[in-house]
Amino acid sequence: MAGRYEIRFSGAGGQGLILAGVIMAEAASIYDGKQAVQSQSYGPEARGGASKSEVIISDEIIDYPKATKVDALLALTQEACDKYSHDLKEGGVLLIDSDLITREPAGNFKVTKFNITNTAKNEVGREIVTNIVALGAMVALTGVVSKEAAEKAVLSRVPEAFLELNKKAFNLGYEKAMAAKN
């Protein structure tokens, strides 16, 4: 990996995107031995307003902890897509929930879409793991952390009773993104 790689997870407050960012940063720093920082921003609403979590990953020391030109963006709501896609890098990666995003932003980047929320709800069995489905997809699309590191980071963060549920969510997101990408 050369230089810095910037990832933004965006959606609505309450969707677990801050946790997804924390897990991505832990996968990079704890399990893959890279440098990583994570930051977050959300509106005054506790749930429902646009929120984002940004992760910077690098092989070198990170001198500025905020995203400036995003390499990869996840958008789980139309509001988040509209608000946070403006600085997606040319040639970058945009992952959107195909059921919830009806207006794609214009730009020269690779768009991958599948029904992320619906996958969590109907294929995994719990909508609450939408963030983990999305995380698996972002790991697949970016390749910035290894699948093994990300899975370990996910499983280190969830209660024992929910290990299999989250493992299934992560792997399904990973597989669906790989299929959608090809």
mmCIF file of C-alpha atoms in Angstrom:
data_model
loop_
_atom_site.group_PDB
_atom_site.id
_atom_site.type_symbol
_atom_site.label_atom_id
_atom_site.label_comp_id
_atom_site.label_asym_id
_atom_site.label_seq_id
_atom_site.Cartn_x
_atom_site.Cartn_y
_atom_site.Cartn_z
ATOM 1 C CA MET A 1 0.000 0.000 0.000
ATOM 2 C CA ALA A 2 1.446 3.336 -0.998
ATOM 3 C CA GLY A 3 0.565 6.504 0.882
ATOM 4 C CA ARG A 4 -2.697 7.220 2.567
ATOM 5 C CA TYR A 5 -6.105 5.690 1.874
ATOM 6 C CA GLU A 6 -9.235 7.536 2.990
ATOM 7 C CA ILE A 7 -12.551 5.793 3.651
ATOM 8 C CA ARG A 8 -15.868 7.402 4.598
ATOM 9 C CA PHE A 9 -18.816 5.430 5.962
ATOM 10 C CA SER A 10 -21.999 7.530 5.726
ATOM 11 C CA GLY A 11 -25.668 7.095 6.423
ATOM 12 C CA ALA A 12 -28.119 7.984 9.168
ATOM 13 C CA GLY A 13 -27.418 8.244 12.863
ATOM 14 C CA GLY A 14 -28.182 4.936 14.553
ATOM 15 C CA GLN A 15 -27.036 2.737 11.639
ATOM 16 C CA GLY A 16 -23.776 1.773 13.354
ATOM 17 C CA LEU A 17 -21.446 3.505 10.908
ATOM 18 C CA ILE A 18 -19.206 4.920 13.609
ATOM 19 C CA LEU A 19 -18.682 1.376 14.889
ATOM 20 C CA ALA A 20 -17.977 0.216 11.317
ATOM 21 C CA GLY A 21 -15.264 2.891 11.057
ATOM 22 C CA VAL A 22 -13.752 1.925 14.399
ATOM 23 C CA ILE A 23 -13.667 -1.732 13.351
ATOM 24 C CA MET A 24 -12.009 -0.859 10.004
ATOM 25 C CA ALA A 25 -9.358 1.192 11.835
ATOM 26 C CA GLU A 26 -8.742 -1.643 14.306
ATOM 27 C CA ALA A 27 -8.458 -4.162 11.466
ATOM 28 C CA ALA A 28 -5.773 -1.993 9.874
ATOM 29 C CA SER A 29 -3.813 -1.066 12.991
ATOM 30 C CA ILE A 30 -4.167 -4.048 15.318
ATOM 31 C CA TYR A 31 -4.428 -6.953 12.874
ATOM 32 C CA ASP A 32 -2.699 -5.718 9.689
ATOM 33 C CA GLY A 33 0.066 -3.648 11.333
ATOM 34 C CA LYS A 34 -0.727 -0.404 9.492
ATOM 35 C CA GLN A 35 -1.236 3.121 10.769
ATOM 36 C CA ALA A 36 -4.881 4.172 11.151
ATOM 37 C CA VAL A 37 -6.986 6.994 12.557
ATOM 38 C CA GLN A 38 -10.757 7.203 12.806
ATOM 39 C CA SER A 39 -12.942 10.285 13.238
ATOM 40 C CA GLN A 40 -16.664 10.851 13.244
ATOM 41 C CA SER A 41 -19.253 13.529 12.648
ATOM 42 C CA TYR A 42 -22.993 13.601 13.017
ATOM 43 C CA GLY A 43 -25.803 16.112 13.208
ATOM 44 C CA PRO A 44 -27.647 17.182 16.361
ATOM 45 C CA GLU A 45 -30.146 14.348 15.949
ATOM 46 C CA ALA A 46 -29.268 11.220 17.920
ATOM 47 C CA ARG A 47 -30.883 9.061 15.250
ATOM 48 C CA GLY A 48 -31.940 9.759 11.705
ATOM 49 C CA GLY A 49 -29.717 12.684 10.694
ATOM 50 C CA ALA A 50 -26.756 12.271 8.355
ATOM 51 C CA SER A 51 -23.657 10.878 10.040
ATOM 52 C CA LYS A 52 -20.198 9.859 8.900
ATOM 53 C CA SER A 53 -17.193 7.987 10.147
ATOM 54 C CA GLU A 54 -13.863 8.484 8.411
ATOM 55 C CA VAL A 55 -10.862 6.182 8.511
ATOM 56 C CA ILE A 56 -7.397 7.047 7.235
ATOM 57 C CA ILE A 57 -5.089 4.067 6.683
ATOM 58 C CA SER A 58 -1.419 4.284 5.759
ATOM 59 C CA ASP A 59 1.865 2.437 5.908
ATOM 60 C CA GLU A 60 3.447 5.669 7.138
ATOM 61 C CA ILE A 61 2.713 8.049 9.993
ATOM 62 C CA ILE A 62 -0.559 9.905 9.415
ATOM 63 C CA ASP A 63 0.101 13.616 9.785
ATOM 64 C CA TYR A 64 -3.481 14.853 9.296
ATOM 65 C CA PRO A 65 -6.399 12.882 10.780
ATOM 66 C CA LYS A 66 -9.222 14.156 8.549
ATOM 67 C CA ALA A 67 -10.230 12.993 5.084
ATOM 68 C CA THR A 68 -9.432 15.474 2.318
ATOM 69 C CA LYS A 69 -9.875 13.411 -0.885
ATOM 70 C CA VAL A 70 -11.881 10.273 -0.166
ATOM 71 C CA ASP A 71 -10.774 7.045 -1.892
ATOM 72 C CA ALA A 72 -13.856 5.029 -0.916
ATOM 73 C CA LEU A 73 -17.328 6.099 0.195
ATOM 74 C CA LEU A 74 -20.204 4.054 1.569
ATOM 75 C CA ALA A 75 -23.610 5.767 1.388
ATOM 76 C CA LEU A 76 -26.567 4.079 3.081
ATOM 77 C CA THR A 77 -29.038 6.981 2.672
ATOM 78 C CA GLN A 78 -29.794 9.508 -0.057
ATOM 79 C CA GLU A 79 -29.111 12.403 2.331
ATOM 80 C CA ALA A 80 -25.668 11.026 3.197
ATOM 81 C CA CYS A 81 -24.882 10.346 -0.468
ATOM 82 C CA ASP A 82 -25.804 13.910 -1.421
ATOM 83 C CA LYS A 83 -23.965 15.450 1.525
ATOM 84 C CA TYR A 84 -20.745 13.431 1.588
ATOM 85 C CA SER A 85 -19.936 12.457 -2.023
ATOM 86 C CA HIS A 86 -18.531 15.864 -3.064
ATOM 87 C CA ASP A 87 -14.906 15.011 -2.327
ATOM 88 C CA LEU A 88 -14.803 11.438 -3.614
ATOM 89 C CA LYS A 89 -11.562 11.081 -5.538
ATOM 90 C CA GLU A 90 -11.549 10.529 -9.295
ATOM 91 C CA GLY A 91 -11.223 6.782 -9.804
ATOM 92 C CA GLY A 92 -12.457 6.179 -6.256
ATOM 93 C CA VAL A 93 -14.998 3.647 -5.019
ATOM 94 C CA LEU A 94 -18.637 4.439 -4.233
ATOM 95 C CA LEU A 95 -20.745 1.748 -2.551
ATOM 96 C CA ILE A 96 -24.457 2.511 -2.308
ATOM 97 C CA ASP A 97 -27.534 0.749 -0.995
ATOM 98 C CA SER A 98 -29.471 0.155 -4.214
ATOM 99 C CA ASP A 99 -32.838 0.196 -2.423
ATOM 100 C CA LEU A 100 -32.276 3.567 -0.738
ATOM 101 C CA ILE A 101 -30.195 5.654 -3.165
ATOM 102 C CA THR A 102 -32.192 6.786 -6.192
ATOM 103 C CA ARG A 103 -29.948 9.663 -7.355
ATOM 104 C CA GLU A 104 -26.324 8.698 -7.880
ATOM 105 C CA PRO A 105 -23.798 11.527 -7.780
ATOM 106 C CA ALA A 106 -22.047 12.411 -11.015
ATOM 107 C CA GLY A 107 -18.354 11.723 -11.172
ATOM 108 C CA ASN A 108 -15.578 9.553 -12.503
ATOM 109 C CA PHE A 109 -15.581 6.807 -9.880
ATOM 110 C CA LYS A 110 -16.511 3.126 -9.684
ATOM 111 C CA VAL A 111 -20.051 2.622 -8.385
ATOM 112 C CA THR A 112 -21.004 -0.663 -6.756
ATOM 113 C CA LYS A 113 -24.530 -1.172 -5.554
ATOM 114 C CA PHE A 114 -26.587 -3.840 -3.902
ATOM 115 C CA ASN A 115 -29.418 -3.901 -1.376
ATOM 116 C CA ILE A 116 -27.276 -3.692 1.771
ATOM 117 C CA THR A 117 -30.039 -3.061 4.331
ATOM 118 C CA ASN A 118 -32.334 -5.650 2.776
ATOM 119 C CA THR A 119 -29.472 -8.181 2.794
ATOM 120 C CA ALA A 120 -29.019 -7.672 6.537
ATOM 121 C CA LYS A 121 -32.739 -7.850 7.230
ATOM 122 C CA ASN A 122 -33.782 -10.726 4.990
ATOM 123 C CA GLU A 123 -30.658 -12.815 4.309
ATOM 124 C CA VAL A 124 -28.787 -12.464 7.598
ATOM 125 C CA GLY A 125 -31.995 -12.132 9.590
ATOM 126 C CA ARG A 126 -31.388 -8.901 11.546
ATOM 127 C CA GLU A 127 -31.399 -5.346 10.174
ATOM 128 C CA ILE A 128 -29.154 -4.272 13.057
ATOM 129 C CA VAL A 129 -26.150 -5.852 11.279
ATOM 130 C CA THR A 130 -26.477 -3.598 8.205
ATOM 131 C CA ASN A 131 -23.249 -1.893 9.273
ATOM 132 C CA ILE A 132 -21.365 -5.200 9.335
ATOM 133 C CA VAL A 133 -22.731 -6.216 5.908
ATOM 134 C CA ALA A 134 -21.542 -2.802 4.632
ATOM 135 C CA LEU A 135 -18.161 -3.221 6.330
ATOM 136 C CA GLY A 136 -17.629 -6.597 4.648
ATOM 137 C CA ALA A 137 -18.479 -4.992 1.315
ATOM 138 C CA MET A 138 -16.058 -2.098 1.858
ATOM 139 C CA VAL A 139 -13.260 -4.519 2.780
ATOM 140 C CA ALA A 140 -13.926 -6.430 -0.458
ATOM 141 C CA LEU A 141 -14.055 -3.314 -2.638
ATOM 142 C CA THR A 142 -11.066 -1.464 -1.208
ATOM 143 C CA GLY A 143 -8.633 -4.263 -0.345
ATOM 144 C CA VAL A 144 -6.983 -1.816 2.057
ATOM 145 C CA VAL A 145 -7.181 -4.329 4.916
ATOM 146 C CA SER A 146 -7.166 -8.098 4.669
ATOM 147 C CA LYS A 147 -10.423 -10.001 4.954
ATOM 148 C CA GLU A 148 -8.934 -11.985 7.857
ATOM 149 C CA ALA A 149 -7.936 -8.851 9.785
ATOM 150 C CA ALA A 150 -11.363 -7.291 9.314
ATOM 151 C CA GLU A 151 -13.184 -10.443 10.386
ATOM 152 C CA LYS A 152 -11.016 -10.692 13.522
ATOM 153 C CA ALA A 153 -11.737 -7.025 14.307
ATOM 154 C CA VAL A 154 -15.492 -7.580 13.887
ATOM 155 C CA LEU A 155 -15.511 -10.656 16.109
ATOM 156 C CA SER A 156 -13.443 -8.905 18.806
ATOM 157 C CA ARG A 157 -16.097 -6.181 19.032
ATOM 158 C CA VAL A 158 -19.337 -8.148 19.340
ATOM 159 C CA PRO A 159 -20.832 -10.052 22.280
ATOM 160 C CA GLU A 160 -20.275 -13.805 22.197
ATOM 161 C CA ALA A 161 -23.970 -14.499 21.638
ATOM 162 C CA PHE A 162 -23.812 -12.600 18.330
ATOM 163 C CA LEU A 163 -20.520 -13.919 16.896
ATOM 164 C CA GLU A 164 -22.107 -16.157 14.241
ATOM 165 C CA LEU A 165 -24.668 -13.506 13.227
ATOM 166 C CA ASN A 166 -21.923 -10.912 12.676
ATOM 167 C CA LYS A 167 -19.620 -13.373 10.943
ATOM 168 C CA LYS A 168 -22.450 -14.251 8.544
ATOM 169 C CA ALA A 169 -23.207 -10.540 7.965
ATOM 170 C CA PHE A 170 -19.553 -9.692 7.287
ATOM 171 C CA ASN A 171 -19.021 -12.593 4.878
ATOM 172 C CA LEU A 172 -22.289 -11.981 3.016
ATOM 173 C CA GLY A 173 -21.391 -8.316 2.523
ATOM 174 C CA TYR A 174 -17.931 -9.312 1.319
ATOM 175 C CA GLU A 175 -19.300 -11.886 -1.145
ATOM 176 C CA LYS A 176 -22.074 -9.641 -2.506
ATOM 177 C CA ALA A 177 -19.639 -6.776 -3.115
ATOM 178 C CA MET A 178 -17.216 -9.089 -4.920
ATOM 179 C CA ALA A 179 -20.070 -10.381 -7.102
ATOM 180 C CA ALA A 180 -21.393 -6.857 -7.789
ATOM 181 C CA LYS A 181 -17.896 -5.598 -8.598
ATOM 182 C CA ASN A 182 -17.231 -8.303 -11.213
#
